[in-house]
Amino acid sequence: MVTTPTFSTVSFAKENSVEKFGLILKIMSMIYKLLQSDQVATKRDLYYEEPHLFRNQTMLDHIIDDIACMLEVPRRFLNVVATSKGCVVGDLSYTGPDGEVVDCLSASSGVMIPAWIDKLDNFRTVHAKFVLVVEKDATFQRLIDDGLITSMPCVMITGKGVPDVNTRLMVKRIWKELEIPVFGLMDADPHGIEIMFVYRFGSVSQSFDATSLSLPFLKWIGIFASDIRRLQLPDDAVKALTSNDEMKCRDMLSRPYIPFHHDIQQEIHEMLLTKKKAEIQSLTRISQKYLSQVFIPSKIKHGDWI
């Protein structure tokens, strides 16, 4: 976190900010009603209460974040939550806000992560030894089909790409309640590394709430850029870095936390040096079940993580 943040003033006396001033007061009144009645609403719900007031959903989202930042509280403490998109599966059960027990082994393709993580209780597992955070839903479903959650008893979570707040909160809650390690499986490309950064260090858009949303305990097991060379992946399973990819890599190297993480720095330099990237699915070129039967077990067994 920067020690000297920039501030902007929104005032009823300034012509260029009169509209935003009015919208901030309107949304604060909506939040006040939620808190008074102990109700929870999604950002989408608030938008459709007065759709004529807001140009689009993004405008309302930004104002809610401004209010949370101004009041110095996480957004969920305003009883405003985002619609969840993440899934969880494996040896895990918990009690929902309505008192119903949710068994994450019961759904073959995973259970949707609820919108109100703080209201969950009684997290339990019988055999799970770790949590595996998977970047993409396709890989998540493939690992379920391969029987990973039974061959290596675990809890698997996916944010289906860039993770939403609820997915990150769920990972943190499971880690705290079950006290088991958390591993991250992402593509060996700039986008995959960026997603790992969001999990581990937090996102720029939610930087004011980085303390509760970042997951510094997450151990990244790959796929690394160095794995492409180590596993000798065939050329047709590997893609060339684009100019945008190279720009992204250089941008990531300039992040303030990178100098403190030499191993991550090395992997980004490796990608820039070889000019190659690969998706998790490229491991199927070695064998169909190489990811679930060899790659993940050996990474965890030998402590090959960053």
mmCIF file of C-alpha atoms in Angstrom:
data_model
loop_
_atom_site.group_PDB
_atom_site.id
_atom_site.type_symbol
_atom_site.label_atom_id
_atom_site.label_comp_id
_atom_site.label_asym_id
_atom_site.label_seq_id
_atom_site.Cartn_x
_atom_site.Cartn_y
_atom_site.Cartn_z
ATOM 1 C CA MET A 1 0.000 0.000 0.000
ATOM 2 C CA VAL A 2 1.288 3.461 -0.876
ATOM 3 C CA THR A 3 1.893 5.809 2.057
ATOM 4 C CA THR A 4 0.801 8.943 0.166
ATOM 5 C CA PRO A 5 -2.432 8.184 -1.706
ATOM 6 C CA THR A 6 -4.062 10.774 -3.945
ATOM 7 C CA PHE A 7 -7.378 12.282 -2.860
ATOM 8 C CA SER A 8 -10.206 13.697 -4.936
ATOM 9 C CA THR A 9 -12.948 15.979 -3.673
ATOM 10 C CA VAL A 10 -16.593 15.564 -4.632
ATOM 11 C CA SER A 11 -18.625 18.628 -3.744
ATOM 12 C CA PHE A 12 -22.146 19.946 -4.257
ATOM 13 C CA ALA A 13 -20.518 23.361 -4.853
ATOM 14 C CA LYS A 14 -18.537 22.124 -7.873
ATOM 15 C CA GLU A 15 -20.460 22.034 -11.121
ATOM 16 C CA ASN A 16 -18.497 19.090 -12.541
ATOM 17 C CA SER A 17 -19.175 16.875 -9.505
ATOM 18 C CA VAL A 18 -22.753 17.819 -8.534
ATOM 19 C CA GLU A 19 -24.189 14.697 -10.201
ATOM 20 C CA LYS A 20 -21.712 12.349 -8.518
ATOM 21 C CA PHE A 21 -22.301 14.048 -5.156
ATOM 22 C CA GLY A 22 -26.034 13.407 -5.488
ATOM 23 C CA LEU A 23 -25.501 9.778 -6.535
ATOM 24 C CA ILE A 24 -23.165 9.149 -3.593
ATOM 25 C CA LEU A 25 -25.829 10.415 -1.174
ATOM 26 C CA LYS A 26 -28.498 8.314 -2.909
ATOM 27 C CA ILE A 27 -26.436 5.113 -2.704
ATOM 28 C CA MET A 28 -25.486 5.848 0.916
ATOM 29 C CA SER A 29 -29.194 6.090 1.749
ATOM 30 C CA MET A 30 -29.785 2.694 0.043
ATOM 31 C CA ILE A 31 -26.916 1.188 2.042
ATOM 32 C CA TYR A 32 -28.290 2.720 5.250
ATOM 33 C CA LYS A 33 -31.654 0.998 4.649
ATOM 34 C CA LEU A 34 -29.875 -2.339 4.100
ATOM 35 C CA LEU A 35 -27.952 -1.989 7.352
ATOM 36 C CA GLN A 36 -31.028 -0.858 9.321
ATOM 37 C CA SER A 37 -33.097 -3.836 8.107
ATOM 38 C CA ASP A 38 -30.144 -6.289 8.238
ATOM 39 C CA GLN A 39 -30.689 -7.197 4.585
ATOM 40 C CA VAL A 40 -28.096 -8.015 1.941
ATOM 41 C CA ALA A 41 -28.243 -6.886 -1.692
ATOM 42 C CA THR A 42 -26.059 -7.415 -4.732
ATOM 43 C CA LYS A 43 -24.698 -4.483 -6.705
ATOM 44 C CA ARG A 44 -27.042 -5.575 -9.495
ATOM 45 C CA ASP A 45 -30.044 -5.335 -7.130
ATOM 46 C CA LEU A 46 -29.143 -1.732 -6.221
ATOM 47 C CA TYR A 47 -28.731 -0.797 -9.882
ATOM 48 C CA TYR A 48 -32.205 -2.060 -10.804
ATOM 49 C CA GLU A 49 -33.830 -0.209 -7.898
ATOM 50 C CA GLU A 50 -33.142 3.084 -9.709
ATOM 51 C CA PRO A 51 -31.791 2.216 -13.197
ATOM 52 C CA HIS A 52 -32.709 5.654 -14.573
ATOM 53 C CA LEU A 53 -30.267 7.352 -12.168
ATOM 54 C CA PHE A 54 -27.132 5.518 -13.314
ATOM 55 C CA ARG A 55 -25.595 5.497 -16.773
ATOM 56 C CA ASN A 56 -24.528 1.871 -16.332
ATOM 57 C CA GLN A 57 -23.706 -0.794 -13.741
ATOM 58 C CA THR A 58 -20.006 0.166 -13.708
ATOM 59 C CA MET A 59 -20.833 3.686 -12.547
ATOM 60 C CA LEU A 60 -22.707 2.348 -9.512
ATOM 61 C CA ASP A 61 -19.949 -0.188 -8.778
ATOM 62 C CA HIS A 62 -17.300 2.556 -8.686
ATOM 63 C CA ILE A 63 -19.374 4.736 -6.361
ATOM 64 C CA ILE A 64 -19.934 1.824 -3.947
ATOM 65 C CA ASP A 65 -16.166 1.198 -3.905
ATOM 66 C CA ASP A 66 -15.597 4.925 -3.256
ATOM 67 C CA ILE A 67 -17.992 4.822 -0.315
ATOM 68 C CA ALA A 68 -16.312 1.730 1.157
ATOM 69 C CA CYS A 69 -12.917 3.381 0.729
ATOM 70 C CA MET A 70 -14.142 6.643 2.269
ATOM 71 C CA LEU A 71 -15.630 4.842 5.289
ATOM 72 C CA GLU A 72 -12.566 2.561 5.508
ATOM 73 C CA VAL A 73 -14.574 -0.671 5.640
ATOM 74 C CA PRO A 74 -14.752 -3.687 3.284
ATOM 75 C CA ARG A 75 -17.667 -3.419 0.868
ATOM 76 C CA ARG A 76 -19.391 -6.500 2.291
ATOM 77 C CA PHE A 77 -19.675 -4.690 5.668
ATOM 78 C CA LEU A 78 -22.055 -2.309 3.903
ATOM 79 C CA ASN A 79 -24.264 -5.372 3.185
ATOM 80 C CA VAL A 80 -23.512 -5.008 -0.518
ATOM 81 C CA VAL A 81 -22.146 -8.136 -2.173
ATOM 82 C CA ALA A 82 -21.240 -9.160 -5.708
ATOM 83 C CA THR A 83 -22.912 -12.051 -7.513
ATOM 84 C CA SER A 84 -20.677 -15.088 -7.105
ATOM 85 C CA LYS A 85 -19.284 -16.919 -10.124
ATOM 86 C CA GLY A 86 -16.813 -19.297 -8.442
ATOM 87 C CA CYS A 87 -17.280 -22.998 -7.668
ATOM 88 C CA VAL A 88 -15.993 -25.301 -4.924
ATOM 89 C CA VAL A 89 -15.902 -29.100 -4.852
ATOM 90 C CA GLY A 90 -14.327 -31.789 -2.678
ATOM 91 C CA ASP A 91 -14.161 -33.018 0.890
ATOM 92 C CA LEU A 92 -15.760 -29.972 2.518
ATOM 93 C CA SER A 93 -19.033 -29.184 4.241
ATOM 94 C CA TYR A 94 -20.292 -26.001 5.874
ATOM 95 C CA THR A 95 -23.490 -24.506 7.250
ATOM 96 C CA GLY A 96 -25.120 -21.779 5.164
ATOM 97 C CA PRO A 97 -26.837 -18.588 6.434
ATOM 98 C CA ASP A 98 -30.197 -20.425 6.476
ATOM 99 C CA GLY A 99 -28.815 -23.239 8.665
ATOM 100 C CA GLU A 100 -28.700 -25.749 5.808
ATOM 101 C CA VAL A 101 -25.597 -27.980 5.608
ATOM 102 C CA VAL A 102 -23.861 -27.787 2.227
ATOM 103 C CA ASP A 103 -21.867 -30.860 1.167
ATOM 104 C CA CYS A 104 -19.375 -29.960 -1.582
ATOM 105 C CA LEU A 105 -18.994 -33.614 -2.571
ATOM 106 C CA SER A 106 -22.681 -33.881 -3.452
ATOM 107 C CA ALA A 107 -22.532 -31.894 -6.715
ATOM 108 C CA SER A 108 -20.651 -33.587 -9.543
ATOM 109 C CA SER A 109 -19.594 -30.301 -11.149
ATOM 110 C CA GLY A 110 -19.123 -28.232 -7.981
ATOM 111 C CA VAL A 111 -21.169 -26.015 -5.664
ATOM 112 C CA MET A 112 -21.571 -22.315 -6.403
ATOM 113 C CA ILE A 113 -19.738 -20.171 -3.852
ATOM 114 C CA PRO A 114 -22.338 -18.217 -1.822
ATOM 115 C CA ALA A 115 -22.495 -14.433 -1.848
ATOM 116 C CA TRP A 116 -22.157 -13.905 1.919
ATOM 117 C CA ILE A 117 -19.025 -15.730 3.113
ATOM 118 C CA ASP A 118 -19.029 -14.175 6.598
ATOM 119 C CA LYS A 119 -22.395 -15.841 7.338
ATOM 120 C CA LEU A 120 -21.051 -19.377 6.743
ATOM 121 C CA ASP A 121 -20.223 -21.588 9.703
ATOM 122 C CA ASN A 122 -19.077 -25.076 10.794
ATOM 123 C CA PHE A 123 -16.472 -25.715 8.094
ATOM 124 C CA ARG A 124 -15.542 -29.401 8.202
ATOM 125 C CA THR A 125 -13.460 -31.902 6.271
ATOM 126 C CA VAL A 126 -12.674 -35.553 6.890
ATOM 127 C CA HIS A 127 -9.729 -36.314 4.623
ATOM 128 C CA ALA A 128 -8.786 -33.116 2.694
ATOM 129 C CA LYS A 129 -5.066 -32.393 2.932
ATOM 130 C CA PHE A 130 -4.925 -29.209 0.854
ATOM 131 C CA VAL A 131 -6.890 -26.653 -1.195
ATOM 132 C CA LEU A 132 -6.221 -26.429 -4.937
ATOM 133 C CA VAL A 133 -7.138 -23.116 -6.577
ATOM 134 C CA VAL A 134 -7.579 -23.659 -10.331
ATOM 135 C CA GLU A 135 -7.519 -20.763 -12.788
ATOM 136 C CA LYS A 136 -10.051 -21.994 -15.351
ATOM 137 C CA ASP A 137 -13.375 -23.802 -15.140
ATOM 138 C CA ALA A 138 -12.420 -26.176 -18.003
ATOM 139 C CA THR A 139 -9.367 -27.430 -16.045
ATOM 140 C CA PHE A 140 -11.467 -27.572 -12.853
ATOM 141 C CA GLN A 141 -14.038 -29.833 -14.549
ATOM 142 C CA ARG A 142 -11.297 -31.944 -16.152
ATOM 143 C CA LEU A 143 -9.672 -32.594 -12.756
ATOM 144 C CA ILE A 144 -13.062 -33.601 -11.305
ATOM 145 C CA ASP A 145 -13.546 -36.066 -14.191
ATOM 146 C CA ASP A 146 -10.028 -37.433 -13.611
ATOM 147 C CA GLY A 147 -10.954 -38.154 -9.975
ATOM 148 C CA LEU A 148 -8.333 -35.878 -8.385
ATOM 149 C CA ILE A 149 -10.485 -35.085 -5.340
ATOM 150 C CA THR A 150 -10.607 -38.801 -4.457
ATOM 151 C CA SER A 151 -7.089 -39.871 -5.494
ATOM 152 C CA MET A 152 -5.662 -36.893 -3.587
ATOM 153 C CA PRO A 153 -8.333 -35.890 -1.031
ATOM 154 C CA CYS A 154 -8.606 -32.118 -1.314
ATOM 155 C CA VAL A 155 -10.877 -29.125 -1.779
ATOM 156 C CA MET A 156 -10.846 -27.596 -5.271
ATOM 157 C CA ILE A 157 -11.907 -24.038 -6.055
ATOM 158 C CA THR A 158 -12.083 -22.050 -9.279
ATOM 159 C CA GLY A 159 -12.829 -18.369 -9.808
ATOM 160 C CA LYS A 160 -13.415 -19.091 -13.530
ATOM 161 C CA GLY A 161 -10.677 -16.715 -14.644
ATOM 162 C CA VAL A 162 -10.056 -13.483 -12.752
ATOM 163 C CA PRO A 163 -11.512 -14.309 -9.317
ATOM 164 C CA ASP A 164 -14.327 -12.333 -7.775
ATOM 165 C CA VAL A 165 -14.238 -11.124 -4.166
ATOM 166 C CA ASN A 166 -16.349 -14.042 -2.886
ATOM 167 C CA THR A 167 -13.999 -16.669 -4.348
ATOM 168 C CA ARG A 168 -10.986 -15.050 -2.681
ATOM 169 C CA LEU A 169 -12.843 -14.716 0.637
ATOM 170 C CA MET A 170 -13.894 -18.374 0.428
ATOM 171 C CA VAL A 171 -10.286 -19.527 -0.080
ATOM 172 C CA LYS A 172 -9.182 -17.448 2.918
ATOM 173 C CA ARG A 173 -12.026 -18.729 5.087
ATOM 174 C CA ILE A 174 -11.283 -22.399 4.272
ATOM 175 C CA TRP A 175 -7.566 -21.840 4.953
ATOM 176 C CA LYS A 176 -8.351 -20.281 8.346
ATOM 177 C CA GLU A 177 -10.959 -22.853 9.381
ATOM 178 C CA LEU A 178 -9.270 -26.060 8.169
ATOM 179 C CA GLU A 179 -5.619 -24.974 8.565
ATOM 180 C CA ILE A 180 -4.460 -26.806 5.425
ATOM 181 C CA PRO A 181 -2.113 -25.487 2.692
ATOM 182 C CA VAL A 182 -3.417 -23.713 -0.422
ATOM 183 C CA PHE A 183 -1.900 -24.320 -3.875
ATOM 184 C CA GLY A 184 -2.528 -22.352 -7.067
ATOM 185 C CA LEU A 185 -2.617 -23.839 -10.599
ATOM 186 C CA MET A 186 -2.512 -21.287 -13.423
ATOM 187 C CA ASP A 187 -1.494 -21.066 -17.101
ATOM 188 C CA ALA A 188 2.131 -20.327 -17.975
ATOM 189 C CA ASP A 189 1.259 -17.038 -19.629
ATOM 190 C CA PRO A 190 1.060 -13.374 -18.511
ATOM 191 C CA HIS A 191 -2.701 -13.646 -17.938
ATOM 192 C CA GLY A 192 -2.240 -16.697 -15.687
ATOM 193 C CA ILE A 193 0.477 -14.955 -13.671
ATOM 194 C CA GLU A 194 -1.737 -11.872 -13.337
ATOM 195 C CA ILE A 195 -4.536 -14.044 -11.919
ATOM 196 C CA MET A 196 -2.060 -15.562 -9.454
ATOM 197 C CA PHE A 197 -1.142 -11.985 -8.439
ATOM 198 C CA VAL A 198 -4.824 -11.156 -7.810
ATOM 199 C CA TYR A 199 -5.156 -14.142 -5.473
ATOM 200 C CA ARG A 200 -1.848 -13.637 -3.706
ATOM 201 C CA PHE A 201 -1.382 -9.858 -3.570
ATOM 202 C CA GLY A 202 -4.888 -8.499 -4.261
ATOM 203 C CA SER A 203 -6.243 -6.433 -7.144
ATOM 204 C CA VAL A 204 -5.745 -2.755 -7.903
ATOM 205 C CA SER A 205 -9.510 -2.087 -7.964
ATOM 206 C CA GLN A 206 -9.902 -3.488 -4.422
ATOM 207 C CA SER A 207 -6.540 -2.280 -3.105
ATOM 208 C CA PHE A 208 -8.156 -0.443 -0.168
ATOM 209 C CA ASP A 209 -9.332 -3.860 1.088
ATOM 210 C CA ALA A 210 -6.097 -5.718 0.282
ATOM 211 C CA THR A 211 -5.611 -6.849 3.893
ATOM 212 C CA SER A 212 -8.702 -9.055 3.905
ATOM 213 C CA LEU A 213 -8.641 -10.069 0.222
ATOM 214 C CA SER A 214 -4.985 -10.956 -0.437
ATOM 215 C CA LEU A 215 -3.854 -14.559 0.069
ATOM 216 C CA PRO A 216 -0.090 -14.390 0.735
ATOM 217 C CA PHE A 217 -0.120 -18.021 1.912
ATOM 218 C CA LEU A 218 -1.042 -19.324 -1.587
ATOM 219 C CA LYS A 219 1.729 -21.523 -3.020
ATOM 220 C CA TRP A 220 1.999 -21.290 -6.807
ATOM 221 C CA ILE A 221 2.734 -24.742 -8.292
ATOM 222 C CA GLY A 222 2.682 -23.715 -11.940
ATOM 223 C CA ILE A 223 2.543 -24.102 -14.714
ATOM 224 C CA PHE A 224 5.843 -22.181 -14.686
ATOM 225 C CA ALA A 225 7.570 -20.805 -17.759
ATOM 226 C CA SER A 226 10.515 -22.997 -16.749
ATOM 227 C CA ASP A 227 8.210 -26.074 -16.856
ATOM 228 C CA ILE A 228 7.827 -25.590 -20.616
ATOM 229 C CA ARG A 229 11.525 -26.257 -21.092
ATOM 230 C CA ARG A 230 11.837 -28.818 -18.265
ATOM 231 C CA LEU A 231 8.978 -30.980 -19.578
ATOM 232 C CA GLN A 232 10.065 -30.482 -23.204
ATOM 233 C CA LEU A 233 6.541 -29.659 -24.331
ATOM 234 C CA PRO A 234 6.175 -30.076 -28.127
ATOM 235 C CA ASP A 235 6.256 -26.900 -30.222
ATOM 236 C CA ASP A 236 2.633 -27.259 -31.335
ATOM 237 C CA ALA A 237 1.529 -27.282 -27.661
ATOM 238 C CA VAL A 238 3.355 -24.015 -26.948
ATOM 239 C CA LYS A 239 2.481 -20.537 -28.203
ATOM 240 C CA ALA A 240 4.700 -17.566 -28.941
ATOM 241 C CA LEU A 241 4.489 -14.460 -26.753
ATOM 242 C CA THR A 242 2.762 -11.540 -28.473
ATOM 243 C CA SER A 243 3.954 -7.948 -28.175
ATOM 244 C CA ASN A 244 1.066 -7.324 -25.739
ATOM 245 C CA ASP A 245 2.238 -10.297 -23.672
ATOM 246 C CA GLU A 246 5.736 -8.841 -23.485
ATOM 247 C CA MET A 247 4.332 -5.478 -22.391
ATOM 248 C CA LYS A 248 2.297 -7.260 -19.733
ATOM 249 C CA CYS A 249 5.400 -9.085 -18.454
ATOM 250 C CA ARG A 250 7.346 -5.832 -18.176
ATOM 251 C CA ASP A 251 4.424 -4.201 -16.393
ATOM 252 C CA MET A 252 4.327 -7.080 -13.874
ATOM 253 C CA LEU A 253 8.081 -6.759 -13.282
ATOM 254 C CA SER A 254 7.513 -3.128 -12.281
ATOM 255 C CA ARG A 255 5.016 -4.013 -9.504
ATOM 256 C CA PRO A 256 6.230 -2.851 -6.057
ATOM 257 C CA TYR A 257 6.035 -6.339 -4.534
ATOM 258 C CA ILE A 258 8.089 -8.110 -7.229
ATOM 259 C CA PRO A 259 11.576 -7.234 -5.817
ATOM 260 C CA PHE A 260 10.608 -9.214 -2.699
ATOM 261 C CA HIS A 261 9.764 -12.336 -4.741
ATOM 262 C CA HIS A 262 12.865 -13.344 -6.661
ATOM 263 C CA ASP A 263 11.459 -16.709 -7.863
ATOM 264 C CA ILE A 264 8.441 -15.053 -9.490
ATOM 265 C CA GLN A 265 10.761 -12.491 -11.062
ATOM 266 C CA GLN A 266 12.864 -15.323 -12.528
ATOM 267 C CA GLU A 267 9.833 -17.019 -14.092
ATOM 268 C CA ILE A 268 8.721 -13.794 -15.792
ATOM 269 C CA HIS A 269 12.273 -13.237 -17.083
ATOM 270 C CA GLU A 270 12.267 -16.836 -18.371
ATOM 271 C CA MET A 271 9.076 -16.138 -20.310
ATOM 272 C CA LEU A 272 10.558 -12.992 -21.833
ATOM 273 C CA LEU A 273 13.782 -14.839 -22.684
ATOM 274 C CA THR A 274 12.200 -17.881 -24.356
ATOM 275 C CA LYS A 275 9.233 -15.875 -25.749
ATOM 276 C CA LYS A 276 7.014 -18.897 -25.082
ATOM 277 C CA LYS A 277 3.785 -19.474 -23.160
ATOM 278 C CA ALA A 278 1.581 -22.507 -22.542
ATOM 279 C CA GLU A 279 -1.839 -23.320 -21.149
ATOM 280 C CA ILE A 280 -2.510 -26.002 -18.528
ATOM 281 C CA GLN A 281 -4.230 -28.091 -21.214
ATOM 282 C CA SER A 282 -0.916 -28.408 -23.082
ATOM 283 C CA LEU A 283 0.128 -31.063 -20.529
ATOM 284 C CA THR A 284 -2.371 -33.473 -22.117
ATOM 285 C CA ARG A 285 0.122 -33.746 -25.003
ATOM 286 C CA ILE A 286 2.364 -35.730 -22.638
ATOM 287 C CA SER A 287 -0.539 -37.985 -21.574
ATOM 288 C CA GLN A 288 -4.271 -37.520 -21.000
ATOM 289 C CA LYS A 289 -4.031 -37.735 -17.202
ATOM 290 C CA TYR A 290 -0.525 -36.334 -16.774
ATOM 291 C CA LEU A 291 -1.848 -33.224 -14.951
ATOM 292 C CA SER A 292 -3.843 -35.129 -12.302
ATOM 293 C CA GLN A 293 -1.661 -38.234 -11.929
ATOM 294 C CA VAL A 294 1.871 -36.838 -12.284
ATOM 295 C CA PHE A 295 2.207 -33.036 -12.443
ATOM 296 C CA ILE A 296 0.126 -31.992 -9.403
ATOM 297 C CA PRO A 297 1.161 -34.924 -7.123
ATOM 298 C CA SER A 298 4.888 -34.472 -7.887
ATOM 299 C CA LYS A 299 4.760 -30.692 -7.417
ATOM 300 C CA ILE A 300 3.156 -31.072 -3.989
ATOM 301 C CA LYS A 301 5.256 -34.062 -2.928
ATOM 302 C CA HIS A 302 8.589 -32.439 -3.827
ATOM 303 C CA GLY A 303 7.654 -28.923 -2.654
ATOM 304 C CA ASP A 304 8.135 -27.498 -6.149
ATOM 305 C CA TRP A 305 6.224 -24.283 -5.626
ATOM 306 C CA ILE A 306 6.796 -20.546 -5.377
#
